[in-house]
Short mmCIF file of C-alpha atoms and ligand atoms in Angstrom, two decimals:
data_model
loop_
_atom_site.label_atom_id
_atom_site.label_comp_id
_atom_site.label_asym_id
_atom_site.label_seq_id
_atom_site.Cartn_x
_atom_site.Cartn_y
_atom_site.Cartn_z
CA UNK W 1 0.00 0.00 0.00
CA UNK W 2 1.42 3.57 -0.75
CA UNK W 3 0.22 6.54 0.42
CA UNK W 4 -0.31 9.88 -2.13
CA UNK W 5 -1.00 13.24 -1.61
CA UNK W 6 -3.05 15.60 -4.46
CA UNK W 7 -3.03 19.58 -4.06
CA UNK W 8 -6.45 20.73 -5.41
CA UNK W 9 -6.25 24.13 -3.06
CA UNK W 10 -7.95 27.07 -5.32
CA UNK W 11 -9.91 25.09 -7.78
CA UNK W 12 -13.40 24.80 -7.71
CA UNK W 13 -15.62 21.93 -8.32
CA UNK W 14 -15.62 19.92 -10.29
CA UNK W 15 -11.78 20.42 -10.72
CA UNK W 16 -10.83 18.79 -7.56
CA UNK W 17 -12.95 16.10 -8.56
CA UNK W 18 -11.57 15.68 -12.20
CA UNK W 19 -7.99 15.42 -10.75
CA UNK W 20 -9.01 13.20 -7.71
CA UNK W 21 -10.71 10.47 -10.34
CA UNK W 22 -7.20 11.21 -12.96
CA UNK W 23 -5.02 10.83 -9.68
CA UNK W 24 -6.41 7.60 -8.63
CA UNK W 25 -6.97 6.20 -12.24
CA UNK W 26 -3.14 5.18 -12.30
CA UNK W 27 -3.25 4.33 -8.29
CA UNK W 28 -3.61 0.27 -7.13
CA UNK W 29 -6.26 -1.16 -4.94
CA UNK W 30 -6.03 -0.36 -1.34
CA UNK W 31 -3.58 2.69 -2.34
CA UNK W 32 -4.66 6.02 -0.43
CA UNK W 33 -4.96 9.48 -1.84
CA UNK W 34 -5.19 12.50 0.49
CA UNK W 35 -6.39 15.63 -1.28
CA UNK W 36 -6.37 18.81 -0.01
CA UNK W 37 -9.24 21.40 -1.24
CA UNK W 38 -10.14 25.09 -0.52
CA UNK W 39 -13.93 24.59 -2.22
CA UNK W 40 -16.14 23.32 0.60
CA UNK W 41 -18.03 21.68 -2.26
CA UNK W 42 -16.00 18.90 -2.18
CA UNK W 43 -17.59 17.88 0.86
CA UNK W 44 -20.03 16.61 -1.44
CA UNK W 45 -18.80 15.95 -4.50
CA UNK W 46 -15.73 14.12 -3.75
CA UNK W 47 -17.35 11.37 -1.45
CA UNK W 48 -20.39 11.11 -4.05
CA UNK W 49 -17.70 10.18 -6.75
CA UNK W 50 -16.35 7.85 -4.44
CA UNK W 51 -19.24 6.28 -3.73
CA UNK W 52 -20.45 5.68 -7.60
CA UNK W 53 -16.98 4.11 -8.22
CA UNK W 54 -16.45 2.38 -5.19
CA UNK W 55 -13.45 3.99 -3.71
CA UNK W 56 -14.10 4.54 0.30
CA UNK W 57 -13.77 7.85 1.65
CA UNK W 58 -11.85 7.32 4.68
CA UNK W 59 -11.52 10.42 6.58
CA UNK W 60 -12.32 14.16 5.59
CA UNK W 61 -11.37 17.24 8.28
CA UNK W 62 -11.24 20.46 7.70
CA UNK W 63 -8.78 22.69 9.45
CA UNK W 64 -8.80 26.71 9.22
CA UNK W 65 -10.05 27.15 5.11
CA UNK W 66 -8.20 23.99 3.93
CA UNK W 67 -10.41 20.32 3.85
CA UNK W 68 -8.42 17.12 3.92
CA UNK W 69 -10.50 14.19 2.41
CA UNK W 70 -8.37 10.77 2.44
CA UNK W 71 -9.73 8.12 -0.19
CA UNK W 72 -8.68 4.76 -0.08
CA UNK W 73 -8.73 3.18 -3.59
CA UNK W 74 -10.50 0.39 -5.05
CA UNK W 75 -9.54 -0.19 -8.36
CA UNK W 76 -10.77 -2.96 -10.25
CA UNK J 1 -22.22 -16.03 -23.74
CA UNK J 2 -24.04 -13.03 -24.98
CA UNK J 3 -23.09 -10.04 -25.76
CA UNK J 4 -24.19 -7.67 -23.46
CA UNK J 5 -24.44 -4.25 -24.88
CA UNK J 6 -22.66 -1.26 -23.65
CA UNK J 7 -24.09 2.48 -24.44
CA UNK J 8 -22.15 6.05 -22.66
CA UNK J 9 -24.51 8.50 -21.97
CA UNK J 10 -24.16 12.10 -21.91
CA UNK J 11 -24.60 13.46 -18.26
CA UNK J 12 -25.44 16.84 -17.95
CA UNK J 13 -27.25 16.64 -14.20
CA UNK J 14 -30.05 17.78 -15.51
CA UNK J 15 -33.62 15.33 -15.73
CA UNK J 16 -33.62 14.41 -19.49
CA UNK J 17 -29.63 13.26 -19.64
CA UNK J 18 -31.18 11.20 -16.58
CA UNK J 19 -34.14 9.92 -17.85
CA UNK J 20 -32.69 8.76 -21.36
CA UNK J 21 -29.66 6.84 -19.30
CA UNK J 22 -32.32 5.37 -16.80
CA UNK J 23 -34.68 3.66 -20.00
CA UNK J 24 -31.66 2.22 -21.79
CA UNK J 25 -30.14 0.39 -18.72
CA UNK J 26 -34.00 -0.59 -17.58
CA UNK J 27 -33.46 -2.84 -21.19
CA UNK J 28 -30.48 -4.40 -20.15
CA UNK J 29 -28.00 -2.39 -21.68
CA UNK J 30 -24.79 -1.89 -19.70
CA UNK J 31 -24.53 1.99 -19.11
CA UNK J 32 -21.46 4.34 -18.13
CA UNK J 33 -21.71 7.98 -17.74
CA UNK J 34 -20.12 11.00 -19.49
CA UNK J 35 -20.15 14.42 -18.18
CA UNK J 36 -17.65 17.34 -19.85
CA UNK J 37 -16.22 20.43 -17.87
CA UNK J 38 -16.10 23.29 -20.40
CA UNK J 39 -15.54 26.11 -17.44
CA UNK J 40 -18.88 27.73 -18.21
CA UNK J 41 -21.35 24.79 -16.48
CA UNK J 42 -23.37 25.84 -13.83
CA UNK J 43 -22.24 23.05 -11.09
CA UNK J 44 -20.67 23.74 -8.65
CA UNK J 45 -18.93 27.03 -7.88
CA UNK J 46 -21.07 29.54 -7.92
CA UNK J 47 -22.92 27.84 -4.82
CA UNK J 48 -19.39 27.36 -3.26
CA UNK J 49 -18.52 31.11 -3.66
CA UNK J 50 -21.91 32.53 -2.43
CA UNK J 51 -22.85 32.52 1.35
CA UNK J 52 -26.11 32.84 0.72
CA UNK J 53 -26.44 29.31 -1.17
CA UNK J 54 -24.55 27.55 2.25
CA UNK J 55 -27.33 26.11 3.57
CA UNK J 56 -28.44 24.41 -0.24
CA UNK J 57 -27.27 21.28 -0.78
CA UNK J 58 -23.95 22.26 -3.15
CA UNK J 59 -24.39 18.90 -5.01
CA UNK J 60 -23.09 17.96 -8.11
CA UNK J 61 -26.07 17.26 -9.87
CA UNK J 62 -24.14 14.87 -12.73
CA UNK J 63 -22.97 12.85 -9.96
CA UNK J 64 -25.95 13.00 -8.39
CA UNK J 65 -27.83 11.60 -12.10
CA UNK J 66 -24.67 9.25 -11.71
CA UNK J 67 -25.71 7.94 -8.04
CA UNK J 68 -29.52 7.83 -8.79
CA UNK J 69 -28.83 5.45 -11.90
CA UNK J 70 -26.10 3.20 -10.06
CA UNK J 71 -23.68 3.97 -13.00
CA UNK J 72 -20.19 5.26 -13.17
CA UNK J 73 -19.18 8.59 -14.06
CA UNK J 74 -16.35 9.66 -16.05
CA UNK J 75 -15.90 13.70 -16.11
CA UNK J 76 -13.91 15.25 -18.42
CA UNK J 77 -12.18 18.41 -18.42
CA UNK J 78 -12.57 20.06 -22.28
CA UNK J 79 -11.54 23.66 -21.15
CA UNK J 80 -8.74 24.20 -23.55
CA UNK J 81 -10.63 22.33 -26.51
CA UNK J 82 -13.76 23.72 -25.58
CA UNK J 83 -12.75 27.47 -26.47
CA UNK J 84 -12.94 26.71 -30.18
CA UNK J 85 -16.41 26.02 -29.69
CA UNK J 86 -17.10 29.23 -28.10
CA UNK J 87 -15.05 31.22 -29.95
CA UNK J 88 -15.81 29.82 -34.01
CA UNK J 89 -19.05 28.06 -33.63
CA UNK J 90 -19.55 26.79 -37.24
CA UNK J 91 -23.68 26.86 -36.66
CA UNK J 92 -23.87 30.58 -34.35
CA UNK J 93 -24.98 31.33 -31.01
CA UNK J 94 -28.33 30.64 -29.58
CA UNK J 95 -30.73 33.76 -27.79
CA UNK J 96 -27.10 34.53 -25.75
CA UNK J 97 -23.37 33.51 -26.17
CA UNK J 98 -24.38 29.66 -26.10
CA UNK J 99 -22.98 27.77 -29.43
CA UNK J 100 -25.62 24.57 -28.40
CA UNK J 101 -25.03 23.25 -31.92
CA UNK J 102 -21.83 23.25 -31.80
CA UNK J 103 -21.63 22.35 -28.12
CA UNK J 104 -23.63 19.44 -29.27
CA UNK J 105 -21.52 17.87 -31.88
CA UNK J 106 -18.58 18.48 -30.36
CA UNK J 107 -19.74 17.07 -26.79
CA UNK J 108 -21.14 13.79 -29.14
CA UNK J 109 -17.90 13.75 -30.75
CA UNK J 110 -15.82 13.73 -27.68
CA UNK J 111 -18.03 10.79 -25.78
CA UNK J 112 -17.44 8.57 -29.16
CA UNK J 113 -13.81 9.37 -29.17
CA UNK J 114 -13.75 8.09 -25.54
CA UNK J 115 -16.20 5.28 -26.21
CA UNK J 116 -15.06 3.71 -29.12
CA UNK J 117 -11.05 3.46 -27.24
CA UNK J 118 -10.17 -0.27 -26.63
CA UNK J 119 -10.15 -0.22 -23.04
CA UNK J 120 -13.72 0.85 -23.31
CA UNK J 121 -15.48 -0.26 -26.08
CA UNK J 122 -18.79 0.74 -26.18
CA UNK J 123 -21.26 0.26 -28.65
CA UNK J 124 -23.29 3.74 -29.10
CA UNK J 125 -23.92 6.95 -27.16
CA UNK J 126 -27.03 8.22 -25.75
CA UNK J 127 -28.18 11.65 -25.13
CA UNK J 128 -31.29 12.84 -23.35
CA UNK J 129 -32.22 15.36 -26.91
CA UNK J 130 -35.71 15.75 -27.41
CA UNK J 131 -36.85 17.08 -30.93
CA UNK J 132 -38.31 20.82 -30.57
CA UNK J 133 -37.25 21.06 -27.01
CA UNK J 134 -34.61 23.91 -27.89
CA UNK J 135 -35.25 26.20 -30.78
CA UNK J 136 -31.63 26.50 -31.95
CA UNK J 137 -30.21 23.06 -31.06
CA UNK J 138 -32.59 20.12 -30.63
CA UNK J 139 -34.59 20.48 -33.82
CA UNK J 140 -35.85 17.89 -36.13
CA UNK J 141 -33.20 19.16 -38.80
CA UNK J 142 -30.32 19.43 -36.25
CA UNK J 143 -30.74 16.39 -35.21
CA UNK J 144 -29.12 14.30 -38.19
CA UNK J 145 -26.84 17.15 -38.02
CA UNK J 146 -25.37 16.31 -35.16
CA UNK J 147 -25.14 12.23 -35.62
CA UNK J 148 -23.35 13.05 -38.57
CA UNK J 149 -20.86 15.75 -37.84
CA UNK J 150 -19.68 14.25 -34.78
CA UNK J 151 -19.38 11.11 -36.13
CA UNK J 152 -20.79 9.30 -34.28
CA UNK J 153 -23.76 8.56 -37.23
CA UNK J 154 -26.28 6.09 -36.28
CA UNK J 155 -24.77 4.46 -33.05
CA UNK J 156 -26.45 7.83 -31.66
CA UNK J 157 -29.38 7.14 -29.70
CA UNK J 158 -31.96 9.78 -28.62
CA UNK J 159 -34.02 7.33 -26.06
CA UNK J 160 -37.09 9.65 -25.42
CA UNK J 161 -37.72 10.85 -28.70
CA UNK J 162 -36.02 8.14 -31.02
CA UNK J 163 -39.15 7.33 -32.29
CA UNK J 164 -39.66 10.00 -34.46
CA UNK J 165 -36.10 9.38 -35.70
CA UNK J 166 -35.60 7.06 -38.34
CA UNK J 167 -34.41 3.65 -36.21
CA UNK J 168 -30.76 4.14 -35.19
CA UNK J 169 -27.98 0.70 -35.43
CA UNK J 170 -28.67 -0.31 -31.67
CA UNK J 171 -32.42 -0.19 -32.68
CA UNK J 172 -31.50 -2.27 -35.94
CA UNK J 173 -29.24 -4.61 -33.55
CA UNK J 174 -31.62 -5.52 -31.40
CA UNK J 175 -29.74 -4.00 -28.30
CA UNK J 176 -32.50 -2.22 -27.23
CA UNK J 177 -36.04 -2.39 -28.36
CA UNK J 178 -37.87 0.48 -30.32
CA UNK J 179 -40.98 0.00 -28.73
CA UNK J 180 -40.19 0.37 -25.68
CA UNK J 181 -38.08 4.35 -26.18
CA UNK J 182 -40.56 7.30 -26.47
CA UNK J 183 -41.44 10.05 -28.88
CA UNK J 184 -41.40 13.08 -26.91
CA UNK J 185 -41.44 16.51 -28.37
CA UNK J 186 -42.03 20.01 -27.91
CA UNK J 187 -41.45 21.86 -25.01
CA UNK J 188 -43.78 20.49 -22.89
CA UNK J 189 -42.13 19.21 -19.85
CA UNK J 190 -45.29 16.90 -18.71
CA UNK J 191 -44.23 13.45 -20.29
CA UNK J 192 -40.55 14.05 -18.65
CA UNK J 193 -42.45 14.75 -15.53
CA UNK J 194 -44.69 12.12 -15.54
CA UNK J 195 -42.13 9.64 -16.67
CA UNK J 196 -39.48 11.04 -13.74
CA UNK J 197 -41.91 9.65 -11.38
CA UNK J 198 -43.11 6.43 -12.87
CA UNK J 199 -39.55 5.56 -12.35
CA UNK J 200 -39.69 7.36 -8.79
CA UNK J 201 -37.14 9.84 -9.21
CA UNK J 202 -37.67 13.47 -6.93
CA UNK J 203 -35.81 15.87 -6.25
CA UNK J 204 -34.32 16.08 -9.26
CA UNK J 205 -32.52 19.26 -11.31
CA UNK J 206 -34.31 21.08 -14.28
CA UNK J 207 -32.11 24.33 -15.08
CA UNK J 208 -34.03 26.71 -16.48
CA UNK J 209 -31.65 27.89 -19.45
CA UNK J 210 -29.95 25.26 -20.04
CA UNK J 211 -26.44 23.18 -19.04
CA UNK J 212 -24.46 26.24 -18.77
CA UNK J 213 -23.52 30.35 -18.20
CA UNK J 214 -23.36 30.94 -21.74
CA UNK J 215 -27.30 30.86 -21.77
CA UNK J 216 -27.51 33.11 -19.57
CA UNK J 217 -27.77 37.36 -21.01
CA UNK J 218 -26.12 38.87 -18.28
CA UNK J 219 -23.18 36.41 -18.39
CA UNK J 220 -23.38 36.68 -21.87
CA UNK J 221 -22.85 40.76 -21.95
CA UNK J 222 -19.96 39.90 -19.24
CA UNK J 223 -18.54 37.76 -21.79
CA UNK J 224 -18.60 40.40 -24.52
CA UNK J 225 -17.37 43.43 -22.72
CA UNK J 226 -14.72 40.98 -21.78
CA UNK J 227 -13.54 40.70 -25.32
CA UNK J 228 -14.22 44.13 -26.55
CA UNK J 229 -12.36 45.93 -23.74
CA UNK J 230 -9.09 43.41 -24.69
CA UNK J 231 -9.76 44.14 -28.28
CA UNK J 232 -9.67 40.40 -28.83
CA UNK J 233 -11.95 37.32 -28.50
CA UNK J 234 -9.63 35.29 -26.19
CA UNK J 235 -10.05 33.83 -22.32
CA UNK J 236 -8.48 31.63 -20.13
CA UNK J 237 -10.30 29.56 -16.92
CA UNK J 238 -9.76 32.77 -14.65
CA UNK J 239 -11.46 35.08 -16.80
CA UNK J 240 -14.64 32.85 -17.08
CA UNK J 241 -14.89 32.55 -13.81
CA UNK J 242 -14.48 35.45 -12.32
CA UNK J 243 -17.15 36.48 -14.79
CA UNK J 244 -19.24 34.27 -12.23
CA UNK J 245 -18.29 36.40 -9.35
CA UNK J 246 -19.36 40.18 -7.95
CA UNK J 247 -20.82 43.03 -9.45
CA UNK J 248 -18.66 43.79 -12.49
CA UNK J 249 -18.51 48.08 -13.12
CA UNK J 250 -16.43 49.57 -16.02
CA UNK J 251 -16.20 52.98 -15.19
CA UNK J 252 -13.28 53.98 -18.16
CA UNK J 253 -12.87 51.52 -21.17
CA UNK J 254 -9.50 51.00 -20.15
CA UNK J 255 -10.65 49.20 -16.70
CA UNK J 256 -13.23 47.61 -14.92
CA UNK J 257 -13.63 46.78 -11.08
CA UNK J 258 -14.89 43.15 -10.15
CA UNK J 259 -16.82 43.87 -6.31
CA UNK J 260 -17.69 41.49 -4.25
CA UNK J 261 -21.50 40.91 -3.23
CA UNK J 262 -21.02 39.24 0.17
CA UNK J 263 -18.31 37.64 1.74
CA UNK J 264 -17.86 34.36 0.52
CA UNK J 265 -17.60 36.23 -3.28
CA UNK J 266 -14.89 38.33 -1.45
CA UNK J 267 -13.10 35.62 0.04
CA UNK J 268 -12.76 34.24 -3.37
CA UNK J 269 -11.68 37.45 -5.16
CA UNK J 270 -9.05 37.29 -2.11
CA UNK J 271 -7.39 34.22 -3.87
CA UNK J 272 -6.64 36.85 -7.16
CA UNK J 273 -4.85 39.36 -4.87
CA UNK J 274 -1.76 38.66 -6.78
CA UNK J 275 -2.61 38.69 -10.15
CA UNK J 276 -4.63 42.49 -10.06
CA UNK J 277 -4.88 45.42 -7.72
CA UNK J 278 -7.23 45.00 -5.09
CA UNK J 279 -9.03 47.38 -3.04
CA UNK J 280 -10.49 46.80 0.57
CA UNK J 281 -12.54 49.47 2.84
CA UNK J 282 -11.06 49.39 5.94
CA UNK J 283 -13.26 51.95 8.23
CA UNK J 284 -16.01 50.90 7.33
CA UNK J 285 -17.73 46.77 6.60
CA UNK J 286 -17.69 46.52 2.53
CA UNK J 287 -16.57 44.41 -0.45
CA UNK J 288 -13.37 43.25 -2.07
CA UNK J 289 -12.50 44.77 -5.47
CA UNK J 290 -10.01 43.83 -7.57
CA UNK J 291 -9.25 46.13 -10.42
CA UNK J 292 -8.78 44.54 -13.94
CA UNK J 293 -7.01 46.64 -16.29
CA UNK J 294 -4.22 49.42 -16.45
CA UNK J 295 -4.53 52.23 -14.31
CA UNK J 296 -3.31 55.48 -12.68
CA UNK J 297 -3.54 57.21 -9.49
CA UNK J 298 -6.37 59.26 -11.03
CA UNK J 299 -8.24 55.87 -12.41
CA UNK J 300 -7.69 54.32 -8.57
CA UNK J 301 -9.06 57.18 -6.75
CA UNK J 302 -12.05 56.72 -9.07
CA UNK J 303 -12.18 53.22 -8.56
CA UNK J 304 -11.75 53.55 -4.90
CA UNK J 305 -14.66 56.27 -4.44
CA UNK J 306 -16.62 53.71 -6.16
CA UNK J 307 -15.80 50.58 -3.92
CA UNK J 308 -16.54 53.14 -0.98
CA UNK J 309 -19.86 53.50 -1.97
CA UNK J 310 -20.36 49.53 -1.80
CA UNK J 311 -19.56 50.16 1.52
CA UNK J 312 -21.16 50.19 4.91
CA UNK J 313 -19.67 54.23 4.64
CA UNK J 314 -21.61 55.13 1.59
CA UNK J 315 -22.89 57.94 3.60
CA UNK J 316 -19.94 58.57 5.60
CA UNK J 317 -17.80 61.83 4.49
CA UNK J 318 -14.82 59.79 3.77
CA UNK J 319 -13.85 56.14 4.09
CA UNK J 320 -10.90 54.48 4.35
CA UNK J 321 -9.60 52.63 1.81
CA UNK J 322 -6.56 49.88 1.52
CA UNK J 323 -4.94 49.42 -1.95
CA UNK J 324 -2.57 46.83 -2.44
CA UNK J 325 -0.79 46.11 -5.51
CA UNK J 326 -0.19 43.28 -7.07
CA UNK J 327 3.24 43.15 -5.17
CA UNK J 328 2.09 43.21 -2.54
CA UNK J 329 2.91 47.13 -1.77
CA UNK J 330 -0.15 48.59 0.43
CA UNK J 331 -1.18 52.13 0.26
CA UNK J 332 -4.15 53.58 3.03
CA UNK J 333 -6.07 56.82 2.11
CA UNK J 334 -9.67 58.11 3.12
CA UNK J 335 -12.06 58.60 0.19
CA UNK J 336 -15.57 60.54 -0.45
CA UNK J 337 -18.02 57.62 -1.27
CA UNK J 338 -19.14 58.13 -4.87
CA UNK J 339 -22.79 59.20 -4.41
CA UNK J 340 -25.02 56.83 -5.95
CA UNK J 341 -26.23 58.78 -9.12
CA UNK J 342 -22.44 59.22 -10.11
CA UNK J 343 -21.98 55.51 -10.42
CA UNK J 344 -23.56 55.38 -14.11
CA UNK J 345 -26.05 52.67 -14.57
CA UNK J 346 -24.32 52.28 -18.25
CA UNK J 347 -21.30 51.30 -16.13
CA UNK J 348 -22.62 47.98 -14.75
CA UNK J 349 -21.35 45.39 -17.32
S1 SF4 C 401 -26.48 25.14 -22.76
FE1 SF4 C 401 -24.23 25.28 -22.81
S2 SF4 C 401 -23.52 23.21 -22.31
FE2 SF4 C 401 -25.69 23.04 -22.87
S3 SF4 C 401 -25.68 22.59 -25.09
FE3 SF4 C 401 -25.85 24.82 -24.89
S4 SF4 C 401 -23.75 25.57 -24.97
FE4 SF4 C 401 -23.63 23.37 -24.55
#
C-alpha cells in the first residue's frame, strides 16, 4: 500500500474532482490518496464520486479554510 | 455467452440526460456515464462562492444523475478544446453567447472518441435530446446534423424521442427495443415529468436555461465586454470565472472593477490578490475589489470612491480605503463615497 497526496487548493468543483478520479486512475487497490481542497463543495462531491466508483472515503477534516479528504482506492 | 451491450450516456445533471440513461439500462443495456467540464457549467462554484447558497445542498447534480442510476461517471475536463467552440461556432450562437449546436456535436464527438477506445469499447452513445425542445439546437433538422458531424452517425441514440427518428444501429441490432423508447417533443415538460416519477425519481434538477452560463444574457454581456475591452476574442479559466463572481462596473474603457457581493464572493476574489490590484474598505464593513485593467492614481481614486460606496460608509464623508498592488505594496487613504447617481447605470457590465 502507498500513500499519495493531491493539491487541489484554489480550484473549484468539479476540478478537484476531475484530478481526484485522474489521480487515482493510475493508483492500485487499497492505495490512499489525500487531497487537499479550498472549495467546501467537495464535501459533497468528492465522497459522491467515491461512492459511484467504489473507492471509500476514509476520513475528511477540515482545518482553518483547507479540507483534507483521504480516499482509499478500489480499483478494479 | 451473450453479448451484453454497452451504451455512454451524456450526463449533464439535468432530468432528461437522466431519464434517457435510466430507459436504456432498464433494457439491459450496460450503461457508463459522461459528463464534460467546459468552465462555463453551472455546477458547482457559484454555490461554493456565495454565502447565501450555504445552507443548499452544493451537489453535483451529474454525480448525483450518476448515483440515482447506479452507473459510473467519467468527467472530463474540455476547457482548452472547448474554447474553439465558443469562440468559431460553425452553426452561431443561440438567444445569448451559447454555441448549443456546436456544443452538441462536439460534446457527441468527444463521448465517441472516448467510447469507441479499446479499453472501453462501447457500442453507441445516448443523449437525453428531445426534438423541438430547444429552438436553436434540438430540432428535427439538427438532429441528423449532429449524428453526422460528430461522427458518431447512427450508433447515436436519442431514447425519449427516437421514435420520431428514423431507427438508429442499436435499434437495428436488437440492443435495445424500439418500442419500448418514447417520442417526446415540444417543449412540454409533462411526459418528462410524468415519466421522472413512474420511475420514482424526486428531487431532481431542471435548469431553467440550459447546461451552462453561456445561456444566460447577463453572463453573456460579461462575456462580450470581456472581449471588446481586450480588443480580442480570447479567455483563459480565470477570466470565465471570475465572470461568475461580484458586481462587475467599467467605469473607463480602459478598466473595470470586479466587487464582491457578500463575503464568501470576497473571500474568493481574495485568492486573485496577486494577479490584479485590489481594493479593501477598511473603516467601514464593505466588499473586495479587484481592479482589472491598467490604471493610474487618477483611475484608482475613481475606482476607490466607487468601492466606498459599496460600503457600509456610503454615507460617511470619507472612508478608508486599503490598496494593495499586485506586489504586494499597500497604500491607506480616506475617500468621499461616490454618491449613488455618479456611479452610471451604463457602467454595470
Ligand atoms: S447550454 Fe451550454 S452546455 Fe448546454 S448545449 Fe448549450 S452551450 Fe452546450
Amino acid at each position: 500500500m502507498s500513500e499519495f497526496e493531491l493539491d487541489a487548493r484554489r480550484l473549484l468543483c468539479p476540478m478537484p474532482v476531475i484530478k481526484t478520479q485522474d489521480r487515482i486512475k493510475g493508483m492500485n487497490s487499497g492505495d490512499q490518496l489525500t487531497v487537499t481542497c479550498t472549495d467546501p463543495g467537495v464535501l459533497e462531491d468528492i465522497p459522491a464520486w467515491c461512492r459511484i466508483n467504489g473507492h471509500e472515503v476514509i476520513s475528511s477534516r477540515q482545518q482553518d479554510s483547507e479540507i483534507h479528504i483521504t480516499i482509499r482506492v478500489r480499483n478494479e | 455467452m451473450s453479448h451484453t451491450p454497452k451504451a455512454v450516456a451524456l450526463i449533464s445533471g439535468g432530468l432528461d440526460s437522466l431519464l434517457a440513461a435510466k430507459v436504456i439500462q432498464d433494457q439491459g443495456v450496460h450503461v457508463e456515464g459522461i459528463n464534460f467540464y467546459t468552465g462555463f457549467c453551472v455546477e458547482g462554484h457559484t454555490h461554493a462562492i456565495r454565502n447565501k447558497d450555504k445552507q443548499k445542498a452544493k451537489r453535483n447534480n451529474a454525480l448525483w444523475v450518476a448515483e440515482q442510476l447506479g452507473i459510473k461517471l467519467h468527467i472530463i475536463e474540455v476547457i482548452e478544446e472547448y474554447k474553439d467552440v465558443v469562440l468559431n461556432p460553425k452553426h452561431g450562437y443561440g438567444q445569448n453567447m451559447n454555441p448549443c449546436l456546436d456544443c452538441k456535436i462536439f460534446m457527441v464527438n468527444k463521448a465517441q472518441a472516448w467510447a469507441w477506445m479499446e479499453e472501453n469499447q462501447f457500442d453507441f452513445i445516448i443523449t437525453g435530446e428531445v426534438i423541438g425542445q430547444r429552438p436553436k439546437s434540438q430540432r428535427k433538422d439538427t438532429m441528423p446534423v449532429i449524428a453526422k458531424e460528430s461522427g458518431a452517425d447512427d450508433r447515436l441514440l436519442r431514447p425519449l424521442c427516437a421514435k420520431n427518428l428514423p431507427a438508429t444501429l442499436p435499434e437495428r441490432e436488437g440492443w435495445v427495443n424500439r418500442d419500448d423508447l418514447y417520442d417526446f417533443h415540444g417543449r412540454n415538460r409533462k411526459p418528462q415529468i410524468a415519466l421522472a416519477h413512474k420511475f420514482g425519481f424526486t428531487d431532481f434538477a431542471q435548469p431553467a436555461g440550459g447546461c451552462c452560463f453561456l445561456t444566460d444574457q447577463s453572463y453573456s454581456s460579461k462575456l462580450k465586454d470581456l472581449w471588446s475591452a481586450r480588443g480580442e476574442r480570447t479567455y483563459e479559466l480565470d477570466d470565465i470565472m471570475l465572470l461568475k463572481v461580484g458586481r462587475h462596473v467599467r467605469p473607463q474603457p480602459h478598466y473595470k472593477l470586479i466587487i464582491g457581493r457578500e463575503e464568501g464572493e470576497n473571500n474568493y476574489l481574495s485568492g486573485y490578490r496577486n494577479e490584479f490590484t485590489s481594493i479593501k474598505t477598511i473603516s467601514h464593513k464593505g466588499p473586495l475589489a479587484l481592479v482589472d485593467g491598467k490604471v493610474n492614481d487618477a483611475d484608482l481614486a475613481e475606482a476607490a470612491a466607487i468601492v466606498a460606496r459599496y460600503s457600509q460608509g456610503r454615507d460617511a464623508e470619507s472612508v478608508e480605503v486599503e490598496i494593495t498592488d499586485r506586489d504586494g505594496v499597500i497604500k491607506r487613504q480616506r475617500f468621499e463615497p461616490m454618491p449613488p447617481p455618479e456611479v452610471e447605470q451604463s457602467w454595470h457590465v
